[in-house]
Amino acid sequence: MATADVIVDKLASFWGLRSARRNLPWIFMITSVVGSILKELQLVPHTYFSSSKNVLNIYFVKLSWGWTLALLSPFVLLTNSCVSGRSTFLGRRLLSLAVATAVWYVCTQTFFYIEDATGSCFQSVTLDTVVEELTSKSACRRAGFHWHGYDISGHSFILTYSSLCIVEEMAAVVWMKTPGLSWSLRTVVNLLYVALNLLVLIWVVMFTSTSLYFHDLSHKLLGTTCGLLAWFLTYHVWYHLPFSPGLPPQEPSRNHKLHS
């Protein structure tokens, strides 16, 4: 068996374990709490990741949903087409990505609104002098001042939600073992699968970085909770119902939840 197939099989076996997929949400929540406590106690030394200008933050986290869609969309399309070539089935599965994008947009815009509605403009980060004539974050920052409001961690939200969506959708890789699939198709899907695993690893690393170095405890806990709740309400509630995008294809022998 090729090296790539061995890697994919090992990764698929890991995420196929119920314990691994079940524990990931707890890992995010525990990391958020422990990291925030360490930050408040100032027990973590400054590192490369304590600067928001680190490469992973600038080129990956700030474009996190774009990276997620860029890799997950072709993966969902190719793996689900191996299960059924019906346009209705493929349409529903791709609809799950549209739903996820809508969730991302609504939540992040809500976070921005809350920060704008609860904040004030200050002349400096010391928050000693209010600039009363500037009543929006955008106007405040354009003027070179500092806006302070209730800043729910968008990073905690999107890194949690994106990781869990990816892990759920990657379950379909088991269908690539179906006999008769072309070598080129298997190769493309394998490459996408490995790239998605690397992306989840980056998201977990940067989530840990956010927990250790940025935001207040309540900001991170609320952002993480929103990510967990959005994932749970879609993949563990709505997608089990008939009128939904449906769950990702599971192992062929146990694929009882797949909508025809």
Coordinates of C-alpha atoms in Angstrom, one line a residue:
M1 CA 0.0 0.0 0.0
A2 CA 1.3 3.5 -0.9
T3 CA 2.6 5.7 1.9
A4 CA -0.2 8.2 1.3
D5 CA -2.8 5.5 1.8
V6 CA -1.2 4.4 5.0
I7 CA -1.3 8.0 6.4
V8 CA -4.9 8.4 5.3
D9 CA -5.9 5.1 6.9
K10 CA -4.3 6.0 10.2
L11 CA -5.9 9.4 10.3
A12 CA -9.3 8.0 9.3
S13 CA -9.0 5.3 12.0
F14 CA -8.2 8.0 14.6
W15 CA -11.2 10.3 13.7
G16 CA -13.4 7.2 13.2
L17 CA -13.0 6.5 16.9
R18 CA -16.0 7.8 18.7
S19 CA -13.9 8.8 21.6
A20 CA -11.7 11.1 19.4
R21 CA -14.6 12.9 17.9
R22 CA -16.6 13.0 21.1
N23 CA -13.7 14.5 23.1
L24 CA -12.7 17.2 20.7
P25 CA -15.4 19.6 21.9
W26 CA -14.3 19.1 25.5
I27 CA -10.7 19.7 24.5
F28 CA -11.7 23.1 23.1
M29 CA -13.6 24.1 26.2
I30 CA -10.9 22.9 28.7
T31 CA -8.2 24.6 26.7
S32 CA -10.2 27.8 26.7
V33 CA -10.6 27.7 30.5
V34 CA -7.1 26.6 31.4
G35 CA -5.4 28.9 28.9
S36 CA -7.4 31.9 30.2
I37 CA -6.5 31.1 33.8
L38 CA -2.9 30.9 32.9
K39 CA -3.1 34.2 31.1
E40 CA -4.8 35.9 34.0
L41 CA -2.1 34.6 36.4
Q42 CA 0.6 35.7 33.9
L43 CA 2.2 32.2 34.0
V44 CA 2.8 32.0 30.3
P45 CA 6.0 33.5 28.9
H46 CA 5.8 35.6 25.7
T47 CA 6.5 33.6 22.6
Y48 CA 6.2 34.1 18.8
F49 CA 2.5 33.3 19.1
S50 CA 1.9 36.0 21.7
S51 CA 2.0 38.5 18.8
S52 CA -1.0 38.8 16.6
K53 CA 1.4 39.4 13.7
N54 CA 2.6 35.8 13.6
V55 CA 2.4 34.1 10.2
L56 CA -0.3 31.6 11.1
N57 CA -2.6 34.3 12.4
I58 CA -2.1 36.7 9.5
Y59 CA -2.3 34.1 6.7
F60 CA -4.5 31.4 8.1
V61 CA -6.7 32.5 11.1
K62 CA -7.7 35.8 9.6
L63 CA -8.8 33.8 6.5
S64 CA -9.9 30.8 8.4
W65 CA -13.4 30.3 6.9
G66 CA -11.9 30.8 3.4
W67 CA -9.3 28.1 4.0
T68 CA -12.0 25.8 5.4
L69 CA -14.3 26.2 2.4
A70 CA -11.4 26.0 -0.1
L71 CA -10.4 22.5 1.2
L72 CA -13.7 21.2 2.4
S73 CA -15.9 22.0 -0.6
P74 CA -14.0 19.8 -3.1
F75 CA -13.6 17.1 -0.5
V76 CA -17.4 17.0 0.2
L77 CA -18.2 17.0 -3.5
L78 CA -15.8 14.2 -4.4
T79 CA -16.4 11.9 -1.5
N80 CA -20.2 12.3 -1.6
S81 CA -20.3 11.7 -5.3
C82 CA -18.8 8.3 -4.6
V83 CA -21.8 7.5 -2.4
S84 CA -24.5 8.7 -4.8
G85 CA -24.4 10.5 -8.1
R86 CA -27.8 12.0 -7.6
S87 CA -27.9 15.7 -7.9
T88 CA -30.4 16.0 -5.1
F89 CA -28.1 14.1 -2.7
L90 CA -25.0 16.1 -3.7
G91 CA -27.0 19.3 -3.4
R92 CA -28.1 18.5 0.1
R93 CA -24.5 17.7 1.2
L94 CA -23.1 20.9 -0.4
L95 CA -26.0 22.7 1.3
S96 CA -24.4 21.8 4.7
L97 CA -21.4 24.1 3.7
A98 CA -23.9 26.9 2.8
V99 CA -25.5 26.4 6.2
A100 CA -22.1 26.6 7.9
T101 CA -21.2 29.7 6.0
A102 CA -24.5 31.4 7.1
V103 CA -23.8 30.4 10.7
W104 CA -20.3 31.9 10.5
Y105 CA -21.6 35.1 9.0
V106 CA -24.5 35.6 11.4
C107 CA -22.4 34.9 14.5
T108 CA -19.4 37.0 13.5
Q109 CA -21.7 39.9 12.5
T110 CA -23.5 39.6 15.9
F111 CA -20.2 39.7 17.7
F112 CA -19.3 42.9 15.9
Y113 CA -22.7 44.5 16.7
I114 CA -22.4 43.6 20.4
E115 CA -18.9 45.1 20.6
D116 CA -20.1 48.3 18.8
A117 CA -23.2 48.6 21.0
T118 CA -21.5 48.1 24.3
G119 CA -18.3 50.1 23.6
S120 CA -16.9 53.6 23.9
C121 CA -14.1 55.4 22.2
F122 CA -11.0 56.3 24.3
Q123 CA -8.0 58.3 23.5
S124 CA -5.6 55.5 24.6
V125 CA -5.5 51.9 25.8
T126 CA -5.5 53.2 29.4
L127 CA -9.2 54.0 28.9
D128 CA -8.9 57.2 30.9
T129 CA -10.3 59.8 28.5
V130 CA -13.5 59.2 26.5
V131 CA -14.0 60.6 23.0
E132 CA -17.7 61.2 23.2
E133 CA -18.3 62.4 19.7
L134 CA -17.1 59.1 18.2
T135 CA -19.8 56.5 18.8
S136 CA -18.8 53.6 16.5
K137 CA -15.8 51.4 16.5
S138 CA -14.9 52.1 12.8
A139 CA -15.0 55.9 13.3
C140 CA -13.0 55.6 16.5
R141 CA -10.2 53.6 14.9
R142 CA -10.1 55.7 11.8
A143 CA -9.4 58.6 14.1
G144 CA -6.5 56.8 15.7
F145 CA -8.2 56.1 19.0
H146 CA -9.0 53.0 21.0
W147 CA -12.4 51.3 21.1
H148 CA -13.3 49.3 24.1
G149 CA -16.5 47.1 24.2
Y150 CA -17.6 43.6 25.0
D151 CA -15.4 41.8 22.5
I152 CA -16.6 38.2 22.1
S153 CA -13.7 36.1 20.7
G154 CA -14.4 35.6 17.0
H155 CA -11.2 33.4 16.9
S156 CA -12.4 31.1 19.6
F157 CA -15.7 30.8 17.8
I158 CA -14.5 30.2 14.3
L159 CA -11.6 27.9 15.2
T160 CA -13.9 25.7 17.3
Y161 CA -16.7 25.6 14.8
S162 CA -14.5 25.1 11.7
S163 CA -12.6 22.3 13.3
L164 CA -15.7 20.4 14.4
C165 CA -17.4 20.8 10.9
I166 CA -14.2 19.5 9.2
V167 CA -14.0 16.5 11.5
E168 CA -17.7 15.7 10.9
E169 CA -17.4 15.9 7.1
M170 CA -14.1 13.9 7.0
A171 CA -16.0 10.8 8.0
A172 CA -16.9 10.3 4.4
V173 CA -13.3 9.4 3.5
V174 CA -14.1 5.7 4.3
W175 CA -16.1 5.5 1.0
M176 CA -12.8 6.0 -0.9
K177 CA -12.1 2.3 -0.1
T178 CA -15.0 1.4 -2.4
P179 CA -13.7 -0.9 -5.3
G180 CA -13.5 0.5 -8.8
L181 CA -12.5 4.1 -7.9
S182 CA -9.9 5.6 -10.1
W183 CA -6.3 6.2 -8.9
S184 CA -6.5 9.9 -9.7
L185 CA -9.7 10.4 -7.7
R186 CA -8.3 8.5 -4.7
T187 CA -5.1 10.6 -4.9
V188 CA -6.9 13.9 -5.0
V189 CA -9.2 13.0 -2.1
N190 CA -6.2 11.7 -0.1
L191 CA -4.4 14.9 -0.6
L192 CA -7.4 16.9 0.5
Y193 CA -7.9 14.7 3.5
V194 CA -4.3 15.1 4.7
A195 CA -4.6 18.9 4.1
L196 CA -7.8 19.1 6.1
N197 CA -6.1 17.2 9.0
L198 CA -3.2 19.7 8.9
L199 CA -5.7 22.5 8.9
V200 CA -7.5 21.2 12.0
L201 CA -4.0 20.9 13.7
I202 CA -3.4 24.6 12.8
W203 CA -6.8 25.6 14.2
V204 CA -6.1 23.7 17.5
V205 CA -2.7 25.3 17.8
M206 CA -4.1 28.8 17.1
F207 CA -7.0 28.2 19.4
T208 CA -4.6 27.4 22.2
S209 CA -2.6 30.6 21.3
T210 CA -5.8 32.7 21.6
S211 CA -6.6 31.1 24.9
L212 CA -3.2 31.8 26.3
Y213 CA -2.5 35.3 25.0
F214 CA -5.6 37.2 23.9
H215 CA -9.1 38.3 25.2
D216 CA -10.7 38.0 28.6
L217 CA -12.0 34.8 30.0
S218 CA -15.7 35.5 29.4
H219 CA -15.0 36.6 25.8
K220 CA -13.3 33.4 25.0
L221 CA -15.7 31.1 26.8
L222 CA -18.7 32.8 25.1
G223 CA -17.0 32.5 21.7
T224 CA -16.1 28.9 22.2
T225 CA -19.6 28.1 23.5
C226 CA -21.2 29.7 20.4
G227 CA -19.0 27.5 18.2
L228 CA -19.9 24.3 20.1
L229 CA -23.6 25.2 20.2
A230 CA -23.7 25.9 16.4
W231 CA -22.0 22.6 15.7
F232 CA -24.3 20.6 18.0
L233 CA -27.5 22.2 16.8
T234 CA -26.6 21.4 13.2
Y235 CA -24.8 18.0 13.2
H236 CA -26.4 16.5 16.2
V237 CA -30.0 17.9 16.0
W238 CA -31.1 19.4 12.7
Y239 CA -29.1 17.1 10.4
H240 CA -30.8 14.0 11.9
L241 CA -34.1 15.3 10.7
P242 CA -35.6 14.4 7.3
F243 CA -35.7 18.0 6.0
S244 CA -32.1 18.9 6.4
P245 CA -28.8 18.6 4.5
G246 CA -28.3 15.2 6.2
L247 CA -25.3 13.8 7.9
P248 CA -22.0 13.0 6.1
P249 CA -21.8 9.5 4.8
Q250 CA -20.6 7.1 7.5
E251 CA -19.0 3.7 7.0
P252 CA -20.9 1.8 4.2
S253 CA -21.8 -1.1 6.5
R254 CA -23.2 1.2 9.2
N255 CA -24.6 4.0 7.0
H256 CA -28.1 4.0 8.4
K257 CA -28.3 7.8 8.8
L258 CA -27.7 8.7 5.2
H259 CA -30.7 10.3 3.4
S260 CA -31.4 8.8 0.1

